[in-house]
Amino acid sequence: MQQYDPHFIEEKWQKIWDKNDIDLMQPDNEKPPYYVLEMFPYPSGDVHMGHVRNYSIGDVISRYKRMQGFNVLHPIGWDSFGLPAENAAIKQNSSPQKWTYENIDKQRASLRRLGFSYDWSRVVITSDADYYQWGQWIFLKFWEMGLVERRSSPVNWCPDCNTVLANEQVLGNDGHCWRCKTIVEKRELEQWYFNITSYADELLEDLDELKGWPERVKQMQANWIGKSTGANVVFTLCDENGNATDETITVFTTRPDTLFGCSFFLLAPEHPLALRLSKGTEYEAAVNTVRLSVEKASSVEREMTERDKNGAFTGRYVINPVSNQAVPIWVSDYVLMEYGTGAVMAVPSGDQRDFEFAKKYGLPIPPVVVSKDDPLLAELANQTDTRLLDVPWDEAYTGSGFMVQSGEFTGLAGGKDSEGSSAVINWLSERGLGSASVNFRLRDWLISRQRYWGNPIPAVHCKHCGIVPLPYEDLPVILPLDLDVTAGESLADHKEFCEVNCPLCRQPARRETDTMDTFTCSSWYYLRYVDAHNKSLPFDGDTADKWLPVDQYIGGIEHAILHLLYSRFFTKALRDAGLLGSTGARSLLQLGEPFKNLLTQGMVKLDGETMSKSKGNVVPPEDMIARYGADTLRVYILFMAPPDKDLEWSQEGLEGIWRFLNRAWRSVYDLLGECVVDSENNVLSIYDQDLTSADADLRGQDLNRDIHRVIGKAKDDIERFNLNTAIAAIMELLNSVSAYIKLPRELRNEELCRRAAEALTLLLAPMAPHIAEELWCVVLQNERKGSVHAQAWPAHDPSQAQATMVELAVQVNGKVRARITVAQDANEAEVRTEAQAAVATLLDNAEPRKIIVVGGKLVNIVV
RNA sequence: GCCCGGGUGGUGGAAUGGCAGACACGGAGGUCUCAAAAACCUUUGUCGCGAGACGUGUGGGUUCAAAUCCCACCCCGGGCACCA
């Protein structure tokens, strides 16, 4: 008998698989396509346990699906543009590309060493020109579609990374940079945007279609998109007596039903009107103070003073369009310039913030929507004019109720999206004073970065023509590699790169030197894999529509908003792109959603912290592979926890998996009748000589049953991603085998032995591919049937997974008091009689009130 | 504040409303050995010598039966948050 030598067999089979192309997707295959994808790695160093987990899960799915008869596409690549490469280059006095490609080589070697079944013919590396040029192509396509804009607005600036960030890249309460954790600043800058907001509604609506996504992720995206329904209401500027001017200000509100309760009006301090209205008046100084305090405050300071609302009166008024009263205009720091119109109708009785502000500055708080349980309702039931000024409440009432003091609307149901709201909206619409409206929290995606190691934005600044997109023929814009970042050089210092002629007027012009956010690269890589070597398009539409959506996408929850939202946007935009542009008759893509099923794998932590290169708490898999081999490590990390749960890394238990694989190895030999020995030739096969052929029959039945049961359970578990319990089930089968091989050889059923050995091997194949292959091809001598990974998943017969005799628990009043063994198909009357007999002494002749029989499980006798 | 997860032995974790703790790790004891390792066997939720009692964050409820369903609450993790 050969000893289990993981290093020898793992290296041997990796070479053979590679030579035979067993992991490549077969384009012409008739089998149904299945696309399984793990989020591609960032080459920040060598792989760590988080990667091992992510890619082990994906590998099990891909191998399992292959055994289920699918033509599987399982590709890999690298998300290799980005700031860490630049920082590392500066630190190591090297270059970003050297660092990046060395890391890719290291990671590739590690992934190969782990035996993942990737289609290595389709590798996508985002910093390769033959990939990123298509990112530029898509940029131009988006430009054609009106999805690209360059504009000036307040942006997030990371002082450490020296670049702007998208809203999605600013995290936490304190507003820190997603990459370096530095607190970001606000700056007013001209930047490039993708108009993701034009897809806001669709991005939200289509979440409902994503049945295979975790609820949590959909919730997070819905939160982020933040849709509010309500109305725009037009207010007219007036003097303090209510004499109208011809100037209007529009506000957005989710509560048009409370419009009668609007007793003052608010502008964001940065609002241009705020300054203008108070200019040259006695109020100017106070308004300015509020404005300056907001401008200076960083997000941290804003956090600290969060609930403390400050404001100032502007000296001017607007007319409340329904009550015709003049209400004062204030500025306040709690009104955000970025949301809605930067102006708010304040209804202090119906909004807690307005309530606090009104209390602080002594402004009126008339009730307009009153709870049905509030005594105030009876008092005001028929009150149509605004009479009572301050509500007797301690806080605003934001729930639903009935409208009071609201003219003709008095008595209607009030609340969010209520009857009263619709009535007020209709009334306003008829008079041109407002309309139903929707607002989103989602902002456009700021995609330009003032960094070198990224995809150049294909545009030119021309003195005569303005900002000009490059024509498609001028692509690619190659990122120059002869730049010395260690000397502080940036793209703007690279003369040959910057000096170009304007594509329109042919005059000398300057090339755009910002690069695109790395997230633009990762927003469509899954499309490139299906047609990775296409030289004329980013991908072929027919091929993409055949393979996509990705059947199973696997990655970390940290991308719930960032990457997963951007990718959905790209897919939708690309779907709409072909219909407009120069790609010909066919739409580029039919598909609207890229990922059909999503598994968000939990993070691998060390001492409660996520493992990552930047935190320096990475556990490399090398030592463990060196000691136990890749199979042991793979099975271990899958066995530790269900895939979607976070996991605290610990090496305790790794040894147990090593023992498990060794035991499986020896058991297969034993099942084949070989004498099992250890490395020092001590005989390990121990047969129990006292066993009879009757024992052999019973154990044979047990083993046969477990073969069928475990094949079924492992299948169900893998399909539900309960990979830990799938492994536990295989361990149970092995335990059953161990019991059987206690039988002396002459008592064993040879056919059963072979069936058990093959089942064990096939079930192990997705998780521990190398040992399974060696057992299959060499030990079981099945080489002529081909690789274990080309076999069909073993069949099972559920009827044979049932025991003929089953043990039932007998409960009296819900407590287990006895056990009986009955035939699996015993009828209920028999079971009742036997159960009662078993607990007769306890029942003490009392007549049972009720007997519940749960098939195959228990009997409960209620007395 | 709003919205999601989660809370089960010493540990990781199992349980379509039906015997809580599968499968492992760790511990204890044993076999083999001059000895050790490996392997194998027994045992291992808590309390109790025992019969037995108690046990899934807390308190109630529904049910013949609750880790699982309902109500209230506590704790941990995550997302959003002065979004009108």
Short mmCIF file of N, CA, C and O in Angstrom, two decimals, chain A residues 226-332:
data_model
loop_
_atom_site.label_atom_id
_atom_site.label_comp_id
_atom_site.label_asym_id
_atom_site.label_seq_id
_atom_site.Cartn_x
_atom_site.Cartn_y
_atom_site.Cartn_z
N GLY A 226 -31.78 54.94 -1.95
CA GLY A 226 -32.58 55.87 -1.13
C GLY A 226 -33.66 56.62 -1.87
O GLY A 226 -33.61 57.85 -2.00
N LYS A 227 -34.66 55.90 -2.35
CA LYS A 227 -35.74 56.55 -3.09
C LYS A 227 -36.78 57.15 -2.14
O LYS A 227 -37.21 56.50 -1.21
N SER A 228 -37.16 58.40 -2.40
CA SER A 228 -38.24 59.02 -1.64
C SER A 228 -39.29 59.53 -2.61
O SER A 228 -38.95 60.23 -3.57
N THR A 229 -40.54 59.23 -2.33
CA THR A 229 -41.61 59.75 -3.19
C THR A 229 -42.29 60.90 -2.47
O THR A 229 -42.40 60.91 -1.25
N GLY A 230 -42.75 61.86 -3.24
CA GLY A 230 -43.41 63.02 -2.66
C GLY A 230 -43.76 64.02 -3.75
O GLY A 230 -44.21 63.61 -4.82
N ALA A 231 -43.50 65.27 -3.48
CA ALA A 231 -43.89 66.30 -4.45
C ALA A 231 -42.90 67.45 -4.44
O ALA A 231 -42.23 67.70 -3.44
N ASN A 232 -42.81 68.10 -5.59
CA ASN A 232 -42.16 69.40 -5.64
C ASN A 232 -43.23 70.45 -5.43
O ASN A 232 -44.32 70.36 -6.01
N VAL A 233 -42.95 71.42 -4.59
CA VAL A 233 -43.92 72.47 -4.32
C VAL A 233 -43.25 73.81 -4.61
O VAL A 233 -42.11 74.04 -4.21
N VAL A 234 -43.97 74.66 -5.33
CA VAL A 234 -43.41 75.96 -5.72
C VAL A 234 -43.85 77.02 -4.73
O VAL A 234 -45.04 77.21 -4.47
N PHE A 235 -42.89 77.69 -4.14
CA PHE A 235 -43.16 78.81 -3.23
C PHE A 235 -42.76 80.10 -3.94
O PHE A 235 -41.77 80.13 -4.67
N THR A 236 -43.52 81.16 -3.72
CA THR A 236 -43.22 82.45 -4.35
C THR A 236 -42.67 83.41 -3.29
O THR A 236 -43.22 83.50 -2.19
N LEU A 237 -41.59 84.07 -3.65
CA LEU A 237 -41.02 85.07 -2.74
C LEU A 237 -41.99 86.23 -2.57
O LEU A 237 -42.68 86.62 -3.54
N CYS A 238 -42.03 86.76 -1.37
CA CYS A 238 -42.96 87.87 -1.15
C CYS A 238 -42.41 88.78 -0.06
O CYS A 238 -41.39 88.47 0.57
N ASP A 239 -43.09 89.90 0.19
CA ASP A 239 -42.69 90.73 1.33
C ASP A 239 -43.43 90.25 2.57
O ASP A 239 -44.24 89.32 2.50
N GLU A 240 -43.22 90.93 3.69
CA GLU A 240 -43.77 90.38 4.93
C GLU A 240 -45.29 90.48 4.99
O GLU A 240 -45.93 89.85 5.82
N ASN A 241 -45.87 91.27 4.08
CA ASN A 241 -47.33 91.35 4.05
C ASN A 241 -47.94 90.37 3.06
O ASN A 241 -49.15 90.39 2.82
N GLY A 242 -47.10 89.60 2.43
CA GLY A 242 -47.63 88.59 1.51
C GLY A 242 -47.79 89.08 0.08
O GLY A 242 -48.44 88.44 -0.73
N ASN A 243 -47.18 90.21 -0.25
CA ASN A 243 -47.26 90.69 -1.63
C ASN A 243 -46.20 89.98 -2.49
O ASN A 243 -45.00 90.13 -2.25
N ALA A 244 -46.68 89.25 -3.46
CA ALA A 244 -45.81 88.37 -4.23
C ALA A 244 -44.84 89.11 -5.13
O ALA A 244 -45.16 90.19 -5.63
N THR A 245 -43.66 88.51 -5.33
CA THR A 245 -42.75 88.97 -6.38
C THR A 245 -42.89 87.97 -7.51
O THR A 245 -43.73 87.07 -7.45
N ASP A 246 -42.06 88.10 -8.56
CA ASP A 246 -42.17 87.11 -9.63
C ASP A 246 -41.11 86.01 -9.50
O ASP A 246 -40.89 85.22 -10.39
N GLU A 247 -40.46 85.92 -8.35
CA GLU A 247 -39.43 84.92 -8.17
C GLU A 247 -39.96 83.74 -7.33
O GLU A 247 -40.68 83.95 -6.37
N THR A 248 -39.61 82.51 -7.75
CA THR A 248 -40.11 81.35 -7.01
C THR A 248 -38.96 80.47 -6.55
O THR A 248 -37.86 80.50 -7.11
N ILE A 249 -39.21 79.67 -5.52
CA ILE A 249 -38.26 78.64 -5.07
C ILE A 249 -39.06 77.34 -4.95
O ILE A 249 -40.14 77.32 -4.38
N THR A 250 -38.48 76.27 -5.50
CA THR A 250 -39.14 74.98 -5.42
C THR A 250 -38.51 74.14 -4.32
O THR A 250 -37.30 74.18 -4.14
N VAL A 251 -39.34 73.39 -3.59
CA VAL A 251 -38.81 72.45 -2.60
C VAL A 251 -39.33 71.06 -2.90
O VAL A 251 -40.34 70.90 -3.58
N PHE A 252 -38.61 70.08 -2.37
CA PHE A 252 -39.11 68.71 -2.43
C PHE A 252 -39.59 68.31 -1.04
O PHE A 252 -38.95 68.64 -0.04
N THR A 253 -40.74 67.63 -0.99
CA THR A 253 -41.23 67.13 0.29
C THR A 253 -41.82 65.74 0.12
O THR A 253 -42.38 65.42 -0.93
N THR A 254 -41.66 64.91 1.15
CA THR A 254 -42.31 63.60 1.13
C THR A 254 -43.68 63.69 1.81
O THR A 254 -44.41 62.72 1.85
N ARG A 255 -43.99 64.86 2.35
CA ARG A 255 -45.25 65.00 3.10
C ARG A 255 -46.06 66.19 2.61
O ARG A 255 -46.31 67.15 3.37
N PRO A 256 -46.55 66.16 1.37
CA PRO A 256 -47.37 67.27 0.90
C PRO A 256 -48.62 67.47 1.77
O PRO A 256 -49.16 68.57 1.84
N ASP A 257 -49.04 66.40 2.45
CA ASP A 257 -50.24 66.53 3.30
C ASP A 257 -50.04 67.48 4.46
O ASP A 257 -51.01 67.90 5.09
N THR A 258 -48.78 67.80 4.77
CA THR A 258 -48.54 68.70 5.91
C THR A 258 -48.29 70.14 5.48
O THR A 258 -47.88 70.97 6.29
N LEU A 259 -48.55 70.42 4.22
CA LEU A 259 -48.18 71.72 3.66
C LEU A 259 -48.79 72.90 4.44
O LEU A 259 -48.16 73.94 4.62
N PHE A 260 -50.03 72.72 4.95
CA PHE A 260 -50.65 73.81 5.72
C PHE A 260 -49.88 74.11 6.99
O PHE A 260 -49.99 75.18 7.55
N GLY A 261 -49.10 73.13 7.43
CA GLY A 261 -48.36 73.32 8.68
C GLY A 261 -46.98 73.93 8.46
O GLY A 261 -46.20 74.05 9.39
N CYS A 262 -46.70 74.33 7.21
CA CYS A 262 -45.40 74.92 6.93
C CYS A 262 -45.39 76.34 7.47
O CYS A 262 -46.01 77.22 6.89
N SER A 263 -44.70 76.54 8.59
CA SER A 263 -44.73 77.86 9.23
C SER A 263 -43.44 78.64 9.04
O SER A 263 -43.32 79.77 9.47
N PHE A 264 -42.46 78.00 8.46
CA PHE A 264 -41.26 78.74 8.02
C PHE A 264 -40.60 77.96 6.89
O PHE A 264 -41.04 76.85 6.54
N PHE A 265 -39.58 78.56 6.32
CA PHE A 265 -38.98 78.04 5.10
C PHE A 265 -37.48 78.07 5.29
O PHE A 265 -36.94 78.98 5.91
N LEU A 266 -36.79 77.03 4.77
CA LEU A 266 -35.36 76.93 5.04
C LEU A 266 -34.53 76.81 3.77
O LEU A 266 -34.94 76.14 2.81
N LEU A 267 -33.38 77.44 3.79
CA LEU A 267 -32.41 77.29 2.70
C LEU A 267 -31.12 76.70 3.28
O LEU A 267 -30.78 76.98 4.43
N ALA A 268 -30.45 75.91 2.45
CA ALA A 268 -29.11 75.46 2.84
C ALA A 268 -28.22 76.69 2.92
O ALA A 268 -28.38 77.62 2.13
N PRO A 269 -27.27 76.71 3.85
CA PRO A 269 -26.41 77.89 3.99
C PRO A 269 -25.65 78.21 2.70
O PRO A 269 -25.37 79.37 2.42
N GLU A 270 -25.31 77.15 1.92
CA GLU A 270 -24.55 77.38 0.68
C GLU A 270 -25.47 77.82 -0.46
O GLU A 270 -25.00 78.08 -1.56
N HIS A 271 -26.77 77.81 -0.23
CA HIS A 271 -27.70 78.12 -1.30
C HIS A 271 -27.44 79.54 -1.81
O HIS A 271 -27.35 80.48 -1.03
N PRO A 272 -27.33 79.72 -3.13
CA PRO A 272 -27.01 81.06 -3.66
C PRO A 272 -28.02 82.13 -3.24
O PRO A 272 -27.65 83.29 -3.02
N LEU A 273 -29.26 81.72 -3.09
CA LEU A 273 -30.28 82.69 -2.70
C LEU A 273 -30.05 83.23 -1.28
O LEU A 273 -30.41 84.36 -0.97
N ALA A 274 -29.48 82.37 -0.44
CA ALA A 274 -29.32 82.75 0.96
C ALA A 274 -28.53 84.05 1.09
O ALA A 274 -28.92 84.96 1.81
N LEU A 275 -27.43 84.09 0.35
CA LEU A 275 -26.59 85.29 0.38
C LEU A 275 -27.30 86.48 -0.26
O LEU A 275 -27.31 87.57 0.27
N ARG A 276 -27.90 86.19 -1.40
CA ARG A 276 -28.49 87.28 -2.18
C ARG A 276 -29.64 87.94 -1.42
O ARG A 276 -29.77 89.16 -1.41
N LEU A 277 -30.47 87.12 -0.77
CA LEU A 277 -31.64 87.67 -0.11
C LEU A 277 -31.28 88.58 1.06
O LEU A 277 -31.96 89.55 1.34
N SER A 278 -30.17 88.21 1.71
CA SER A 278 -29.83 89.00 2.90
C SER A 278 -28.82 90.09 2.60
O SER A 278 -28.51 90.90 3.46
N LYS A 279 -28.30 90.07 1.39
CA LYS A 279 -27.22 91.00 1.01
C LYS A 279 -27.60 92.44 1.35
O LYS A 279 -28.67 92.93 1.00
N GLY A 280 -26.69 93.08 2.06
CA GLY A 280 -26.88 94.50 2.35
C GLY A 280 -27.93 94.79 3.40
O GLY A 280 -28.30 95.95 3.61
N THR A 281 -28.46 93.74 4.05
CA THR A 281 -29.47 93.98 5.08
C THR A 281 -28.86 93.72 6.45
O THR A 281 -27.73 93.23 6.56
N GLU A 282 -29.63 94.00 7.46
CA GLU A 282 -29.17 93.77 8.83
C GLU A 282 -28.97 92.29 9.12
O GLU A 282 -28.40 91.91 10.13
N TYR A 283 -29.54 91.43 8.24
CA TYR A 283 -29.48 89.98 8.50
C TYR A 283 -28.25 89.32 7.89
O TYR A 283 -27.95 88.17 8.16
N GLU A 284 -27.56 90.06 7.02
CA GLU A 284 -26.46 89.48 6.26
C GLU A 284 -25.39 88.83 7.15
O GLU A 284 -24.94 87.72 6.90
N ALA A 285 -25.03 89.51 8.19
CA ALA A 285 -23.94 89.03 9.04
C ALA A 285 -24.29 87.68 9.66
O ALA A 285 -23.49 86.74 9.63
N ALA A 286 -25.53 87.55 10.16
CA ALA A 286 -25.93 86.30 10.81
C ALA A 286 -25.97 85.16 9.81
O ALA A 286 -25.53 84.04 10.09
N VAL A 287 -26.49 85.43 8.61
CA VAL A 287 -26.56 84.41 7.56
C VAL A 287 -25.15 83.96 7.20
O VAL A 287 -24.88 82.75 7.06
N ASN A 288 -24.25 84.90 7.11
CA ASN A 288 -22.86 84.59 6.77
C ASN A 288 -22.20 83.71 7.82
O ASN A 288 -21.42 82.82 7.48
N THR A 289 -22.52 83.97 9.05
CA THR A 289 -21.93 83.18 10.14
C THR A 289 -22.30 81.71 9.98
O THR A 289 -21.47 80.82 10.09
N VAL A 290 -23.59 81.48 9.69
CA VAL A 290 -24.03 80.09 9.51
C VAL A 290 -23.31 79.46 8.32
O VAL A 290 -22.84 78.32 8.37
N ARG A 291 -23.22 80.23 7.24
CA ARG A 291 -22.60 79.71 6.02
C ARG A 291 -21.13 79.33 6.28
O ARG A 291 -20.68 78.25 5.92
N LEU A 292 -20.41 80.21 6.95
CA LEU A 292 -19.00 79.95 7.21
C LEU A 292 -18.81 78.76 8.13
O LEU A 292 -17.90 77.96 7.95
N SER A 293 -19.69 78.61 9.10
CA SER A 293 -19.53 77.50 10.05
C SER A 293 -19.69 76.17 9.32
O SER A 293 -19.03 75.18 9.64
N VAL A 294 -20.56 76.13 8.33
CA VAL A 294 -20.75 74.90 7.57
C VAL A 294 -19.57 74.63 6.65
O VAL A 294 -19.09 73.51 6.53
N GLU A 295 -19.08 75.68 6.02
CA GLU A 295 -17.95 75.51 5.11
C GLU A 295 -16.72 74.97 5.81
O GLU A 295 -15.99 74.16 5.28
N LYS A 296 -16.51 75.43 7.01
CA LYS A 296 -15.31 75.04 7.73
C LYS A 296 -15.39 73.63 8.29
O LYS A 296 -14.39 72.94 8.39
N ALA A 297 -16.61 73.24 8.66
CA ALA A 297 -16.75 71.98 9.41
C ALA A 297 -16.37 70.78 8.56
O ALA A 297 -16.87 70.59 7.46
N SER A 298 -15.49 69.96 9.06
CA SER A 298 -15.22 68.69 8.42
C SER A 298 -16.34 67.74 8.83
O SER A 298 -17.17 68.07 9.66
N SER A 299 -16.34 66.55 8.24
CA SER A 299 -17.42 65.63 8.58
C SER A 299 -17.36 65.20 10.04
O SER A 299 -18.38 64.91 10.63
N VAL A 300 -16.16 65.19 10.60
CA VAL A 300 -16.05 64.80 12.01
C VAL A 300 -16.72 65.84 12.90
O VAL A 300 -17.49 65.53 13.80
N GLU A 301 -16.42 67.10 12.60
CA GLU A 301 -17.02 68.15 13.41
C GLU A 301 -18.53 68.16 13.25
O GLU A 301 -19.27 68.37 14.19
N ARG A 302 -18.98 67.91 12.02
CA ARG A 302 -20.42 67.88 11.79
C ARG A 302 -21.07 66.78 12.62
O ARG A 302 -22.12 66.93 13.17
N GLU A 303 -20.35 65.66 12.68
CA GLU A 303 -20.84 64.53 13.47
C GLU A 303 -21.03 64.94 14.94
O GLU A 303 -22.03 64.62 15.55
N MET A 304 -20.04 65.65 15.48
CA MET A 304 -20.08 66.01 16.88
C MET A 304 -21.23 66.97 17.20
O MET A 304 -21.80 66.94 18.27
N THR A 305 -21.54 67.81 16.27
CA THR A 305 -22.56 68.83 16.53
C THR A 305 -23.87 68.43 15.86
O THR A 305 -24.73 69.26 15.63
N GLU A 306 -24.00 67.13 15.60
CA GLU A 306 -25.05 66.65 14.72
C GLU A 306 -26.44 67.22 15.00
O GLU A 306 -27.08 67.76 14.13
N ARG A 307 -26.88 67.05 16.25
CA ARG A 307 -28.28 67.40 16.51
C ARG A 307 -28.46 68.88 16.89
O ARG A 307 -29.56 69.32 17.14
N ASP A 308 -27.38 69.57 17.00
CA ASP A 308 -27.48 70.97 17.39
C ASP A 308 -27.68 71.83 16.16
O ASP A 308 -26.77 72.05 15.38
N LYS A 309 -28.91 72.30 15.98
CA LYS A 309 -29.24 73.01 14.74
C LYS A 309 -29.10 74.51 14.90
O LYS A 309 -29.61 75.09 15.85
N ASN A 310 -28.40 75.09 13.95
CA ASN A 310 -28.22 76.55 14.00
C ASN A 310 -28.82 77.18 12.76
O ASN A 310 -28.84 76.58 11.70
N GLY A 311 -29.29 78.41 12.91
CA GLY A 311 -29.87 79.08 11.74
C GLY A 311 -29.92 80.58 11.92
O GLY A 311 -29.56 81.11 12.97
N ALA A 312 -30.35 81.22 10.86
CA ALA A 312 -30.49 82.68 10.90
C ALA A 312 -31.60 83.09 9.94
O ALA A 312 -31.80 82.48 8.88
N PHE A 313 -32.32 84.11 10.33
CA PHE A 313 -33.40 84.66 9.49
C PHE A 313 -32.79 85.50 8.37
O PHE A 313 -31.84 86.24 8.60
N THR A 314 -33.36 85.38 7.15
CA THR A 314 -32.79 86.12 6.02
C THR A 314 -33.46 87.49 5.86
O THR A 314 -33.03 88.29 5.05
N GLY A 315 -34.56 87.69 6.57
CA GLY A 315 -35.27 88.96 6.42
C GLY A 315 -36.33 88.90 5.32
O GLY A 315 -37.03 89.88 5.08
N ARG A 316 -36.43 87.76 4.65
CA ARG A 316 -37.39 87.67 3.53
C ARG A 316 -38.43 86.59 3.79
O ARG A 316 -38.31 85.79 4.72
N TYR A 317 -39.47 86.55 2.93
CA TYR A 317 -40.60 85.64 3.13
C TYR A 317 -40.97 84.94 1.83
O TYR A 317 -40.64 85.41 0.74
N VAL A 318 -41.68 83.82 1.98
CA VAL A 318 -42.34 83.20 0.82
C VAL A 318 -43.81 82.98 1.18
O VAL A 318 -44.19 82.98 2.35
N ILE A 319 -44.63 82.81 0.12
CA ILE A 319 -46.05 82.54 0.35
C ILE A 319 -46.28 81.04 0.40
O ILE A 319 -45.88 80.31 -0.51
N ASN A 320 -46.92 80.59 1.47
CA ASN A 320 -47.35 79.20 1.53
C ASN A 320 -48.46 79.04 0.50
O ASN A 320 -49.51 79.67 0.61
N PRO A 321 -48.26 78.20 -0.52
CA PRO A 321 -49.19 78.18 -1.65
C PRO A 321 -50.60 77.70 -1.28
O PRO A 321 -51.54 78.02 -2.01
N VAL A 322 -50.77 76.98 -0.21
CA VAL A 322 -52.13 76.56 0.12
C VAL A 322 -52.81 77.47 1.12
O VAL A 322 -54.01 77.71 1.03
N SER A 323 -52.04 77.99 2.07
CA SER A 323 -52.69 78.83 3.08
C SER A 323 -52.57 80.32 2.76
O SER A 323 -53.20 81.14 3.42
N ASN A 324 -51.72 80.63 1.76
CA ASN A 324 -51.49 82.01 1.36
C ASN A 324 -50.89 82.89 2.45
O ASN A 324 -50.95 84.10 2.36
N GLN A 325 -50.34 82.24 3.48
CA GLN A 325 -49.69 83.04 4.51
C GLN A 325 -48.23 83.28 4.13
O GLN A 325 -47.62 82.45 3.48
N ALA A 326 -47.72 84.43 4.57
CA ALA A 326 -46.29 84.70 4.37
C ALA A 326 -45.53 83.99 5.46
O ALA A 326 -45.86 84.12 6.64
N VAL A 327 -44.53 83.17 5.08
CA VAL A 327 -43.72 82.50 6.10
C VAL A 327 -42.27 82.93 5.93
O VAL A 327 -41.79 83.15 4.81
N PRO A 328 -41.54 83.08 7.04
CA PRO A 328 -40.18 83.62 6.98
C PRO A 328 -39.19 82.61 6.40
O PRO A 328 -39.32 81.41 6.61
N ILE A 329 -38.20 83.13 5.69
CA ILE A 329 -37.14 82.28 5.15
C ILE A 329 -35.93 82.34 6.08
O ILE A 329 -35.43 83.43 6.39
N TRP A 330 -35.49 81.18 6.53
CA TRP A 330 -34.30 81.06 7.36
C TRP A 330 -33.24 80.26 6.60
O TRP A 330 -33.55 79.57 5.63
N VAL A 331 -32.01 80.40 7.06
CA VAL A 331 -31.00 79.43 6.60
C VAL A 331 -30.68 78.55 7.81
O VAL A 331 -30.77 79.01 8.94
N SER A 332 -30.35 77.30 7.54
CA SER A 332 -29.95 76.44 8.65
C SER A 332 -28.97 75.39 8.20
O SER A 332 -29.01 74.91 7.06
#
